PDB file of C-alpha atoms in Angstrom:
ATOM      1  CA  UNK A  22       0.000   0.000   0.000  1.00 44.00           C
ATOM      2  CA  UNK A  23       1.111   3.203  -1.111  1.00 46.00           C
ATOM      3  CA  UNK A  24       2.443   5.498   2.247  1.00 46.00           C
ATOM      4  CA  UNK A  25       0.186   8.625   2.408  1.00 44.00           C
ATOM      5  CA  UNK A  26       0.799  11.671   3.864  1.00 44.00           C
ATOM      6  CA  UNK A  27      -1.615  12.779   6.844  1.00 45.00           C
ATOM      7  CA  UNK A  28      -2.719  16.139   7.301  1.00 42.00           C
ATOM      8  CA  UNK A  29      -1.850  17.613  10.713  1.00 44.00           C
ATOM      9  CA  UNK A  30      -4.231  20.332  11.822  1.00 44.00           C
ATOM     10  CA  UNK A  31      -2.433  23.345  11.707  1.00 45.00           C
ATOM     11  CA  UNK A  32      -1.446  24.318  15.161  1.00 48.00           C
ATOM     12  CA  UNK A  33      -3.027  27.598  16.680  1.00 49.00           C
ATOM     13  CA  UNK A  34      -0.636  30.759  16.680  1.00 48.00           C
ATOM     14  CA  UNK A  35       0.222  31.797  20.334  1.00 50.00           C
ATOM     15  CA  UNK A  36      -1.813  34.801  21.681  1.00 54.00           C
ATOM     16  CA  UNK A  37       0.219  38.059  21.293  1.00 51.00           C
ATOM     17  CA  UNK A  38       2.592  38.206  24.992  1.00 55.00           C
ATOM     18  CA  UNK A  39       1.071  41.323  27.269  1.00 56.00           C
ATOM     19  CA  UNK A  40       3.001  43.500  28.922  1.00 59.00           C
ATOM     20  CA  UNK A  41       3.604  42.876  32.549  1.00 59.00           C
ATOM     21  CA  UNK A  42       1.426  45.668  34.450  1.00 59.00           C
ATOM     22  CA  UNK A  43       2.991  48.505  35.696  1.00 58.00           C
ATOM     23  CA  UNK A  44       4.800  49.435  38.188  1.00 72.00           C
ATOM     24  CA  UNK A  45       8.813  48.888  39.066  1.00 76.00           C
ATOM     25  CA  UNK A  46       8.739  45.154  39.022  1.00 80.00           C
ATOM     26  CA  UNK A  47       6.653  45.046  35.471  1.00 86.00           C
ATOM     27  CA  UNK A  48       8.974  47.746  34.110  1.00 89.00           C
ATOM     28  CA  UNK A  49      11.820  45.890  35.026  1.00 91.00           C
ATOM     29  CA  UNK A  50      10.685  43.088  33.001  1.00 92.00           C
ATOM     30  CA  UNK A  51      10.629  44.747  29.848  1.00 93.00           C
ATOM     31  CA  UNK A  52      13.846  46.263  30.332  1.00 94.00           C
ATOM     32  CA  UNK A  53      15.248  43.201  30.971  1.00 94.00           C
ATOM     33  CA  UNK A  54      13.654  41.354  27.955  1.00 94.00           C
ATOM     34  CA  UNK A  55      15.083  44.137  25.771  1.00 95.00           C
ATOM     35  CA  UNK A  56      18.702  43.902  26.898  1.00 95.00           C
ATOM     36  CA  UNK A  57      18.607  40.422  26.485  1.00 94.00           C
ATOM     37  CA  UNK A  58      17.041  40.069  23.040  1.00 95.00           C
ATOM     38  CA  UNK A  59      16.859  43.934  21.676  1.00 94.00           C
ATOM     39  CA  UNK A  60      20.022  43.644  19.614  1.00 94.00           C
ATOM     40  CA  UNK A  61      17.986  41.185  16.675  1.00 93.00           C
ATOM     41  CA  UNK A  62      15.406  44.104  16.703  1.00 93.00           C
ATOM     42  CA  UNK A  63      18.106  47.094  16.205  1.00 93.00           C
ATOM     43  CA  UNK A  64      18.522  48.612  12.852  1.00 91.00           C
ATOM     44  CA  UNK A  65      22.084  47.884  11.563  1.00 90.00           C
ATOM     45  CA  UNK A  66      21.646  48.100   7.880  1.00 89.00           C
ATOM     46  CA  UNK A  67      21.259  51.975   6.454  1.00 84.00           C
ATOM     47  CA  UNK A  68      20.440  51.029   3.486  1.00 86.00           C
ATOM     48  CA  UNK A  69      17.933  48.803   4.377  1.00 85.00           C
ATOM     49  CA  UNK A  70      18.484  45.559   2.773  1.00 89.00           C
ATOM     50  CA  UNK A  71      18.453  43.447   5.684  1.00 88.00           C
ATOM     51  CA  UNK A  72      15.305  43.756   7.689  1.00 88.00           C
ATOM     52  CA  UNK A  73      15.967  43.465  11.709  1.00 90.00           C
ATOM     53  CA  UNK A  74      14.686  40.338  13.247  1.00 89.00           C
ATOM     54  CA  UNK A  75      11.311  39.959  15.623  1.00 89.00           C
ATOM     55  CA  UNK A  76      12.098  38.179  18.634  1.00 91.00           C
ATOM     56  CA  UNK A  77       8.812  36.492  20.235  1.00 91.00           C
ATOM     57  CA  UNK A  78       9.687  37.753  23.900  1.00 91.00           C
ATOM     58  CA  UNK A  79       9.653  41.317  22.390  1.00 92.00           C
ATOM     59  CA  UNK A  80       6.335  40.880  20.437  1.00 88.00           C
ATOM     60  CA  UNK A  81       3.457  42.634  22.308  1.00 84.00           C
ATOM     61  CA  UNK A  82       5.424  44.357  24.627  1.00 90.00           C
ATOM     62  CA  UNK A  83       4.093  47.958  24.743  1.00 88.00           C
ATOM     63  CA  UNK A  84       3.347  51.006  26.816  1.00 90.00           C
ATOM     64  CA  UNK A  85       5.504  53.800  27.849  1.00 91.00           C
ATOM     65  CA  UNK A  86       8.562  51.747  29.509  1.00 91.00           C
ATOM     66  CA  UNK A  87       8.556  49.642  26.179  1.00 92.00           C
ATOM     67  CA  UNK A  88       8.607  52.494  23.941  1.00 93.00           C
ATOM     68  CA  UNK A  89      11.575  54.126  26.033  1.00 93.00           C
ATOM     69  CA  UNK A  90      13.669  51.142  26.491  1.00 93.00           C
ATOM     70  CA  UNK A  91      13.153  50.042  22.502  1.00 93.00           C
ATOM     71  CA  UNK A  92      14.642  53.548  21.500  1.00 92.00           C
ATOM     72  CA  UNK A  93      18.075  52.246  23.838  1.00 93.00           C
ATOM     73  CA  UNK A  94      18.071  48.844  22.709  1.00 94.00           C
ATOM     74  CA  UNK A  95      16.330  49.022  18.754  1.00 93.00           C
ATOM     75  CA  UNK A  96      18.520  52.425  17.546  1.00 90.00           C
ATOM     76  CA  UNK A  97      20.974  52.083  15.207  1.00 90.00           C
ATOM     77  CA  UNK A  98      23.456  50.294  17.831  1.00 90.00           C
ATOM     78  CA  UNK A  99      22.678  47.119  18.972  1.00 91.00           C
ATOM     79  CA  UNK A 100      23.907  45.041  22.257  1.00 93.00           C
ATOM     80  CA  UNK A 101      24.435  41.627  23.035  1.00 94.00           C
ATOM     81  CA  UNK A 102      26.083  41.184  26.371  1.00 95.00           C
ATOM     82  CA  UNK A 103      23.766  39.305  28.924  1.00 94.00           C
ATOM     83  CA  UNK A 104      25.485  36.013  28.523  1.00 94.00           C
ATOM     84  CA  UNK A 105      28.250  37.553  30.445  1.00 94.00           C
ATOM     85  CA  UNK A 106      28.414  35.868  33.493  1.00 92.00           C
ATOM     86  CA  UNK A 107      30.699  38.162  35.494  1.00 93.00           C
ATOM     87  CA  UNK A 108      26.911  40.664  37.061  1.00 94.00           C
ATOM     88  CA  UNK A 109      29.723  43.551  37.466  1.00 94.00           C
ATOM     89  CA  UNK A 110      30.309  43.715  33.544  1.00 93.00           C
ATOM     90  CA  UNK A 111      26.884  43.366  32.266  1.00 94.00           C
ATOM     91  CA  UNK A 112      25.698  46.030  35.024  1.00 95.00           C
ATOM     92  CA  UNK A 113      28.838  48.516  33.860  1.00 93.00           C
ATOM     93  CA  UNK A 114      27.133  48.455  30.088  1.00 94.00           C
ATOM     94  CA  UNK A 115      24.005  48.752  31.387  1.00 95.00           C
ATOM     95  CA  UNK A 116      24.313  52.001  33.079  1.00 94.00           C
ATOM     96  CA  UNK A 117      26.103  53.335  30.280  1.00 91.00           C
ATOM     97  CA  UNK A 118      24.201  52.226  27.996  1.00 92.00           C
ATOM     98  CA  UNK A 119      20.631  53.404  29.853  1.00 92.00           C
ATOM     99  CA  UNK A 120      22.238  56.635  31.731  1.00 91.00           C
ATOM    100  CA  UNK A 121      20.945  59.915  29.318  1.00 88.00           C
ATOM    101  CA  UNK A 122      22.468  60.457  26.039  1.00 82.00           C
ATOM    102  CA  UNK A 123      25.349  62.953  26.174  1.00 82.00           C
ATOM    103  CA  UNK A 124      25.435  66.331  24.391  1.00 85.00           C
ATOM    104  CA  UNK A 125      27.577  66.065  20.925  1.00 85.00           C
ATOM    105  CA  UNK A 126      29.084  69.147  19.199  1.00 88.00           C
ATOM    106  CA  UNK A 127      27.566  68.537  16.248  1.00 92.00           C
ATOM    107  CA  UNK A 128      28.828  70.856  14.530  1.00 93.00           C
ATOM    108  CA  UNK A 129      32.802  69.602  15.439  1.00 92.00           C
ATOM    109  CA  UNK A 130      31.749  65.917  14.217  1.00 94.00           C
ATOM    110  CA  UNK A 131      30.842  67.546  10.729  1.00 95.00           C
ATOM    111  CA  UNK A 132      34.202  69.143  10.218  1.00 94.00           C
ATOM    112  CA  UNK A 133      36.251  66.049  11.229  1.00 94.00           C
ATOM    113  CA  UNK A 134      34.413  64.493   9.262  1.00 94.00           C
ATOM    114  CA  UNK A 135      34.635  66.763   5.777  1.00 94.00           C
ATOM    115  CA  UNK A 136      38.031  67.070   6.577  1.00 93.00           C
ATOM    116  CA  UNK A 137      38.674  63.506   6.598  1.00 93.00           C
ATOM    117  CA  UNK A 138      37.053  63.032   3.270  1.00 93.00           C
ATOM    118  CA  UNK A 139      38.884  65.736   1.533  1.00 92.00           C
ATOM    119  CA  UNK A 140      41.778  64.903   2.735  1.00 90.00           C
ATOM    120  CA  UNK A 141      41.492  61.250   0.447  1.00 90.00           C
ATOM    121  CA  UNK A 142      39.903  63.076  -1.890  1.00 91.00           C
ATOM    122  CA  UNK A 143      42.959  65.527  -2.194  1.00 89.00           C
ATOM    123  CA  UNK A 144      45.615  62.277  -2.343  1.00 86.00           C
ATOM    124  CA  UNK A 145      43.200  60.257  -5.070  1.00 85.00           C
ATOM    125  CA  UNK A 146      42.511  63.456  -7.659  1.00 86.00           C
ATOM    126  CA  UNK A 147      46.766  64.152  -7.255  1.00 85.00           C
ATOM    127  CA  UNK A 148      47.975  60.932  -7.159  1.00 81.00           C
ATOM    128  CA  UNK A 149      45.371  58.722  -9.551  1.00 81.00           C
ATOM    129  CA  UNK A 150      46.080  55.250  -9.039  1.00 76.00           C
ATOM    130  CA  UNK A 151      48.810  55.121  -6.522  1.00 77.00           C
ATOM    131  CA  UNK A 152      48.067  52.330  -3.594  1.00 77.00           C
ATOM    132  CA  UNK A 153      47.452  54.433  -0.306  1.00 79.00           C
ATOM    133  CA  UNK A 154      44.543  52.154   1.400  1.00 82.00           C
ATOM    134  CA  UNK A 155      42.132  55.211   2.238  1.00 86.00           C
ATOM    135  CA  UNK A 156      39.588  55.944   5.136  1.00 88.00           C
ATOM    136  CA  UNK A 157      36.676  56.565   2.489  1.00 86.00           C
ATOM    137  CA  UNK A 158      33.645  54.614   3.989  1.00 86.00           C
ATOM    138  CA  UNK A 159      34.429  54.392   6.948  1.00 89.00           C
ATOM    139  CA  UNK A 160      35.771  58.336   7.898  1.00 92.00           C
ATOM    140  CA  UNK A 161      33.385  58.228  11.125  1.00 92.00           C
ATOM    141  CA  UNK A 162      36.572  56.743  12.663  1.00 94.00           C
ATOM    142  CA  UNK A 163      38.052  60.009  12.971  1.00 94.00           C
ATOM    143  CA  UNK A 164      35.429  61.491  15.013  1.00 94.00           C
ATOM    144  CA  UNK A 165      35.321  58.496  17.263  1.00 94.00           C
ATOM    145  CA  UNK A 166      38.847  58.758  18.095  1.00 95.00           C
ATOM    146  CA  UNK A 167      38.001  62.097  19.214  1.00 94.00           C
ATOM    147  CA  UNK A 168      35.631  60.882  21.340  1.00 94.00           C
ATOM    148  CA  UNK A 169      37.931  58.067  22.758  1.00 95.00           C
ATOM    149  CA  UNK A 170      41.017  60.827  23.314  1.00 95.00           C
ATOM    150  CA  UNK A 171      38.679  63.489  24.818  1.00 94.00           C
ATOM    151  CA  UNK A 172      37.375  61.396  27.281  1.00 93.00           C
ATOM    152  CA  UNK A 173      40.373  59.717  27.810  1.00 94.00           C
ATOM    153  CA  UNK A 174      41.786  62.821  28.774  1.00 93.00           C
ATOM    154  CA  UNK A 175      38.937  63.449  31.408  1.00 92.00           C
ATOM    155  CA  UNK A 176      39.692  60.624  32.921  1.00 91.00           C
ATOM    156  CA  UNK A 177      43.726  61.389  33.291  1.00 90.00           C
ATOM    157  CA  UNK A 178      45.302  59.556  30.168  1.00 93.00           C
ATOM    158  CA  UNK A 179      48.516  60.923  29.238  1.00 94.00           C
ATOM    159  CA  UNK A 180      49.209  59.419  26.444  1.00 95.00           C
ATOM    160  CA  UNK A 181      47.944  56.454  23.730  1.00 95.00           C
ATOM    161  CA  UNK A 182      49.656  53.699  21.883  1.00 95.00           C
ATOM    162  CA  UNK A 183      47.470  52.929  18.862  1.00 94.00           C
ATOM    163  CA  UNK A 184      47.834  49.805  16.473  1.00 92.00           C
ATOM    164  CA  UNK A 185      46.430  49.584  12.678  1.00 90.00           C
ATOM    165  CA  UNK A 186      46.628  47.740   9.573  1.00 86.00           C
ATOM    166  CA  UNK A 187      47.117  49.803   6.197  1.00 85.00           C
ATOM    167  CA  UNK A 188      43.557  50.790   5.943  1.00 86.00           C
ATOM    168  CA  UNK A 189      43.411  54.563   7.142  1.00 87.00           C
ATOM    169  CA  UNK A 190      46.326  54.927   8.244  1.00 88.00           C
ATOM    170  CA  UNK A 191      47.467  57.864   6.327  1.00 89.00           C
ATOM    171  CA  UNK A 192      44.029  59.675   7.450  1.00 91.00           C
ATOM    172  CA  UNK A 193      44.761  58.817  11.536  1.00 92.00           C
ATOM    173  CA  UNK A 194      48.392  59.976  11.280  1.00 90.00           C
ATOM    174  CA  UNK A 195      47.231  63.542   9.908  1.00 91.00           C
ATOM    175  CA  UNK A 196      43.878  63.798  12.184  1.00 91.00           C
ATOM    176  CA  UNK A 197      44.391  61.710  15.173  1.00 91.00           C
ATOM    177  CA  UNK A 198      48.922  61.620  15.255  1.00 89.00           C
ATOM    178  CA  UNK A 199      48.729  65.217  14.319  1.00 86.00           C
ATOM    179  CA  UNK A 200      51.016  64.527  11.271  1.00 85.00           C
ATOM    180  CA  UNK A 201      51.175  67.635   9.107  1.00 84.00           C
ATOM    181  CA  UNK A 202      49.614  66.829   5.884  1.00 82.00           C
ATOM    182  CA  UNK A 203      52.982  67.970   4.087  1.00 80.00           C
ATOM    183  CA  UNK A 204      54.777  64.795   5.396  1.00 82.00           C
ATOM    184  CA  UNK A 205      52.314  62.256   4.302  1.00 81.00           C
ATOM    185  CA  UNK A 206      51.980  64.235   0.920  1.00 78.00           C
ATOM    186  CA  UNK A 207      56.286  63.521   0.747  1.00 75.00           C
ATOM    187  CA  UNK A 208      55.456  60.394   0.820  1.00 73.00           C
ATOM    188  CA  UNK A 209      53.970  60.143  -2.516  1.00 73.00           C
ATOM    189  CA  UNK A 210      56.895  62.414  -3.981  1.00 72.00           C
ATOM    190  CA  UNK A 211      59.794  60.375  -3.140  1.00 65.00           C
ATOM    191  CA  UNK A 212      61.220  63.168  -1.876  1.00 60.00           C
ATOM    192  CA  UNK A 213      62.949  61.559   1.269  1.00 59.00           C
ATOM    193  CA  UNK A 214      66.397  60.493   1.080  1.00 59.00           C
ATOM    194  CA  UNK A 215      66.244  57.922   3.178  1.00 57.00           C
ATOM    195  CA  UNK A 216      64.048  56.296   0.726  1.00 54.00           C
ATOM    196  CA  UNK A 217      67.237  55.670  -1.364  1.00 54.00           C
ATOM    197  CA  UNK A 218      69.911  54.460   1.330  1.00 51.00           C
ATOM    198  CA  UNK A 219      67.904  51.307   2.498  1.00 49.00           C
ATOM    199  CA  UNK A 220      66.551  53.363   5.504  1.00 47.00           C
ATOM    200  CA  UNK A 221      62.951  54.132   4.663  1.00 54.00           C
ATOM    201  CA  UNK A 222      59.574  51.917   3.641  1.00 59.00           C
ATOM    202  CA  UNK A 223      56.424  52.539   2.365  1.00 69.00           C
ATOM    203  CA  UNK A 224      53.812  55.401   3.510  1.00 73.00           C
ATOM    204  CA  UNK A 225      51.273  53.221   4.697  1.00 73.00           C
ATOM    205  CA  UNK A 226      53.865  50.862   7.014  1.00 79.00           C
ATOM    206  CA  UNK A 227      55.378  53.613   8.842  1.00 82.00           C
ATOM    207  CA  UNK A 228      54.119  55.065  12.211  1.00 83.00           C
ATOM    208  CA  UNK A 229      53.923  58.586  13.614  1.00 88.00           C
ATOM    209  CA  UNK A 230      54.443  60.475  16.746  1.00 90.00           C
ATOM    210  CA  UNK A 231      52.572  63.680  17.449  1.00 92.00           C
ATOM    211  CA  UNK A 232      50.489  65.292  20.392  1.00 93.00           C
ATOM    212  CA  UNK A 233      46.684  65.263  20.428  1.00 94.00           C
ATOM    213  CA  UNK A 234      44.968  68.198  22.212  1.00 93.00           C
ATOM    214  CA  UNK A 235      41.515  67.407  23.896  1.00 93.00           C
ATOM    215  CA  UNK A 236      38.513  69.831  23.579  1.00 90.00           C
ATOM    216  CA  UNK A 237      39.329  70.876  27.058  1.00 90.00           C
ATOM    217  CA  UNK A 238      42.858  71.584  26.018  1.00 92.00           C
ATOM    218  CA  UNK A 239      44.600  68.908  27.760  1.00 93.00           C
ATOM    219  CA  UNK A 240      47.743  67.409  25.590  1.00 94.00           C
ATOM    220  CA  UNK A 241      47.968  63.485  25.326  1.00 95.00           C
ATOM    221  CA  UNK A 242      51.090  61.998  23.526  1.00 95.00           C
ATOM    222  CA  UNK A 243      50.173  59.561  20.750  1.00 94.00           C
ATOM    223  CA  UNK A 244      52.378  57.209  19.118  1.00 94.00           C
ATOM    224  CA  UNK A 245      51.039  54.918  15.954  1.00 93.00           C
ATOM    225  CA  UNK A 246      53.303  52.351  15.622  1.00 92.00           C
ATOM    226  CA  UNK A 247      54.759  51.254  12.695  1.00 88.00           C
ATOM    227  CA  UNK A 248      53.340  47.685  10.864  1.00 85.00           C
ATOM    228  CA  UNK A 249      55.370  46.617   8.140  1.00 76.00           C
ATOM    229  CA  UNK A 250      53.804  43.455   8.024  1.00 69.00           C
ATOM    230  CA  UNK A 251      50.115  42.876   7.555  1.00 71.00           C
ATOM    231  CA  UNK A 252      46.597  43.045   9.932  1.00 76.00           C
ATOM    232  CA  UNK A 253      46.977  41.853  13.161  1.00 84.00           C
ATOM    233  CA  UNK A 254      50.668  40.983  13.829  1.00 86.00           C
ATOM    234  CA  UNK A 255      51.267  44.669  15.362  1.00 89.00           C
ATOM    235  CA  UNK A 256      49.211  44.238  17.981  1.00 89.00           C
ATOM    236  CA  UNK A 257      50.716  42.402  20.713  1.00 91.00           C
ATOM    237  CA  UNK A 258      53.356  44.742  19.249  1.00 92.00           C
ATOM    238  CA  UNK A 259      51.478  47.826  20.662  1.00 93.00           C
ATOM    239  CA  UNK A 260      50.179  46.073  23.429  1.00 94.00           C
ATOM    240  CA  UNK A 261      53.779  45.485  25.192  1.00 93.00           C
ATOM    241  CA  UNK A 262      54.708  48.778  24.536  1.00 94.00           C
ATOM    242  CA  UNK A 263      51.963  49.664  26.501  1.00 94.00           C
ATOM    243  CA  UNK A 264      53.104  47.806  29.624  1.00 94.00           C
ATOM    244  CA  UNK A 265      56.577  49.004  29.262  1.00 93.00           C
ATOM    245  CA  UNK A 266      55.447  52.812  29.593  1.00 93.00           C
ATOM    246  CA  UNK A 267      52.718  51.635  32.649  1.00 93.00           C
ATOM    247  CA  UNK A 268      55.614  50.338  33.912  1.00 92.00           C
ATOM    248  CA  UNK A 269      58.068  53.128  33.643  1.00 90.00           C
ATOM    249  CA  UNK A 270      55.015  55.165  35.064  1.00 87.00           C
ATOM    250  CA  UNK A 271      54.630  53.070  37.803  1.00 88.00           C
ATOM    251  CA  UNK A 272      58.189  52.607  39.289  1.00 84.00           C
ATOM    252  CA  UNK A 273      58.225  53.742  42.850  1.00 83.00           C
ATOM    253  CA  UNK A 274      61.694  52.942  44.250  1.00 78.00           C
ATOM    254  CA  UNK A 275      61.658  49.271  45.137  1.00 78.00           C
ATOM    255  CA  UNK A 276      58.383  48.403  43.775  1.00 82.00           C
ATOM    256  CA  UNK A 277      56.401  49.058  40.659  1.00 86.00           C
ATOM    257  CA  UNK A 278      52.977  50.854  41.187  1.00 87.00           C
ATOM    258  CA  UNK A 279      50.118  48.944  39.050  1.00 87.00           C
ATOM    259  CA  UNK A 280      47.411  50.496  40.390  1.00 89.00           C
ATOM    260  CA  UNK A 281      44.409  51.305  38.007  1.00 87.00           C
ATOM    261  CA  UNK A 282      45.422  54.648  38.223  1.00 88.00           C
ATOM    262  CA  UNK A 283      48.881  54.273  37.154  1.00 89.00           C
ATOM    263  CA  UNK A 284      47.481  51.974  34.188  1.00 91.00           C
ATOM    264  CA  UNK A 285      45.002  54.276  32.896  1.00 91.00           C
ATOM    265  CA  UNK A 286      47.692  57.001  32.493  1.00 93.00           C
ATOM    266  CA  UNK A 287      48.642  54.749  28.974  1.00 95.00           C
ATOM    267  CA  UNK A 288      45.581  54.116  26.855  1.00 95.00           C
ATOM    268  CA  UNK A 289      46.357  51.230  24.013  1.00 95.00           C
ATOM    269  CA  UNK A 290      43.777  51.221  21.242  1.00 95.00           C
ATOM    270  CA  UNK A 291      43.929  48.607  18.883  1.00 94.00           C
ATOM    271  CA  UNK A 292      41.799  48.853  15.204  1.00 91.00           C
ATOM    272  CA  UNK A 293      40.944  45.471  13.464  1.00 89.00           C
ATOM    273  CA  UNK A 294      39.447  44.432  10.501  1.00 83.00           C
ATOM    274  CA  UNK A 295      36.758  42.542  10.792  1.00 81.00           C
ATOM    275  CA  UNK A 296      37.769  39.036   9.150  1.00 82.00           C
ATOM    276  CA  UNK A 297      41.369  39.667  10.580  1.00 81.00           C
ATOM    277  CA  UNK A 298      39.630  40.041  14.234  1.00 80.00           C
ATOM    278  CA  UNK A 299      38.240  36.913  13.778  1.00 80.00           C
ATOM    279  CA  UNK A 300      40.401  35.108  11.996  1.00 74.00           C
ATOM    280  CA  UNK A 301      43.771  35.393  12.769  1.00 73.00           C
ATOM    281  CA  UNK A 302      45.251  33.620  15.287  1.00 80.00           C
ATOM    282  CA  UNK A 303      48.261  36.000  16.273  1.00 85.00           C
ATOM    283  CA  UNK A 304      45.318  38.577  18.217  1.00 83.00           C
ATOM    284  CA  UNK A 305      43.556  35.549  19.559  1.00 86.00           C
ATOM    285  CA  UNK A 306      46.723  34.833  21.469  1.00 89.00           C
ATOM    286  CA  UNK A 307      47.332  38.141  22.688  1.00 89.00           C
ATOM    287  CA  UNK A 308      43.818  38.443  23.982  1.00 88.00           C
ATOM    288  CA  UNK A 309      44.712  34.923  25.772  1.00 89.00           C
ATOM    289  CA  UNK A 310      47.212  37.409  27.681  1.00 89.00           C
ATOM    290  CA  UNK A 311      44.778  40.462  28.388  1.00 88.00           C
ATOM    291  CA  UNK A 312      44.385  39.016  32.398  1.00 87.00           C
ATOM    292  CA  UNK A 313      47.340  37.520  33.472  1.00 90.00           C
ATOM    293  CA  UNK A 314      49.105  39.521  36.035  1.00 88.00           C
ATOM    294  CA  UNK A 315      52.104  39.941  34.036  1.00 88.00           C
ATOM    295  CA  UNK A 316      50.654  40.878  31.027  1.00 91.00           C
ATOM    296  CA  UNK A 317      48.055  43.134  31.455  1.00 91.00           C
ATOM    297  CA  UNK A 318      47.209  46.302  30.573  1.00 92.00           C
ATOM    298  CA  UNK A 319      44.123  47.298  32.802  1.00 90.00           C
ATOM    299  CA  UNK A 320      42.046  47.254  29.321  1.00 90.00           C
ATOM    300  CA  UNK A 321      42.209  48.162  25.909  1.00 93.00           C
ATOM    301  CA  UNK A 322      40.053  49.940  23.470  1.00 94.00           C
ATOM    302  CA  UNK A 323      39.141  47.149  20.573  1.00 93.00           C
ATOM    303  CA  UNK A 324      37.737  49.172  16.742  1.00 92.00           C
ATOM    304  CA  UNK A 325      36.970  46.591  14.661  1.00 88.00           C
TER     305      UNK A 325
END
């Protein structure tokens, strides 16, 4: 006998989830649904070919605590950090991420950022086909290293060791380094004679050593450091010379001071491409590092 197929009934859709009821303990509930599932809801894509997922513990929540706690959570930045299981860390990003927005000079982020552009656009129109890796696309990095310094500053940095592949690195070494534009552009004209005796290498390997001044005037010494060799393999680079200056910072006669607030004097930041980041194994290993007591740094600031 021929095997037929039986028809299942269709099985009923589940009633629409309500919103707890008001009040502290029913608010909490919908903030914590958000921060654990808000991130498949947030809108990544600006151009809008990939539609943000609808997560069934989010469906039917409503009311005025949902509305206010879907603009954190559903924006244009999403967050996926309650599997943490240290409760310090995943209450440190909540309050930052929850505590009021703060006031942007608007106006400052536009400049950066037109002056980041032009300054690729200057370098392709002049020198038409010549390999420099450029910022375009992704020129909001200039601004947020602004943000990163500024507050850095606040918070008693002194200086920054930064670590990059090729990608941008011209545009960081004028804007972030404080590199006058005239060096990089000697680049491109051969004009240094050390280019000749063995001595020099290519624009986009070398690093750059310059002074950053904060919006509240405060100096911070930054030094990018040189990569001659591809991606990742500068960072473990960048983060030892990081511990070297904490500790240099930090020697007290007889005994070296590693107290958070002698570590926080050197800020490393570390940019990453995105399949680099994940796939090669040289920053994997250096991240194995980040907590032992030798090794550390206190933290570092990860741009992927």
């Amino acid at each position: 006998m021929a095997n037929r197929t039986a028809l299942i009934p269709e099985r009923p859709a589940k009633p629409a989830k309500k919103s707890p009821s008001p009040g502290a303990a029913g608010r909490e509930l919908i903030f914590d649904a958000f921060r654990r599932w808000g991130y498949l809801e947030a809108n990544l894509d600006p151009l809008g070919l990939f539609k943000p997922l609808k997560h069934p513990d989010l469906e039917g929540l409503t009311g005025e605590a949902a509305e206010e706690v879907r603009r954190i959570y559903c924006c244009t930045v999403g967050a996926d950090f309650m599997h943490l299981q240290e409760p310090e860390r995943r209450s440190w990003i909540i309050e930052r991420f929850e505590a009021p927005a703060r006031e942007v000079d608007q106006r400052k982020i536009l400049e950066r950022l037109i002056r980041a552009d032009l300054f690729e656009q200057v370098l392709q129109a002049r020198y038409v086909g010549t390999k420099r890796f450029s910022l375009e696309g992704v020129t909001a990095l200039i601004p947020l290293l602004d943000s990163i310094l500024d507050t850095a500053g606040e918070l008693g940095a002194e200086s920054s060791i930064i670590a990059m592949s090729h990608r941008g690195r011209l545009n960081v070494m004028v804007h972030a380094a404080c590199k006058t534009p005239h060096e990089v552009v000697a680049g491109f004209e051969d004009v240094d004679p050390r280019s000749v005796l063995g001595a020099g290498d290519v624009k986009y390997h070398v690093g750059a050593t310059g002074t950053y001044v904060t919006t509240s005037g405060k100096e911070i010494s930054i030094h990018l450091v040189s990569n001659p060799s591809h991606l990742e393999a500068v960072d473990p680079v960048a983060i030892g010379r990081s511990r070297a200056k904490q500790t240099r910072h930090g020697l007290r006669g007889g005994y070296i001071d590693r107290s958070p607030e002698t570590l926080n004097k050197i800020l490393p930041i570390v940019m990453h491409g995105d399949a680099a980041f994940a796939g090669q194994g040289i920053w994997a290993e250096t991240l194995n590092f980040a907590d032992l007591r030798a090794y550390t740094v206190g933290g570092t600031i990860h741009i992927i």
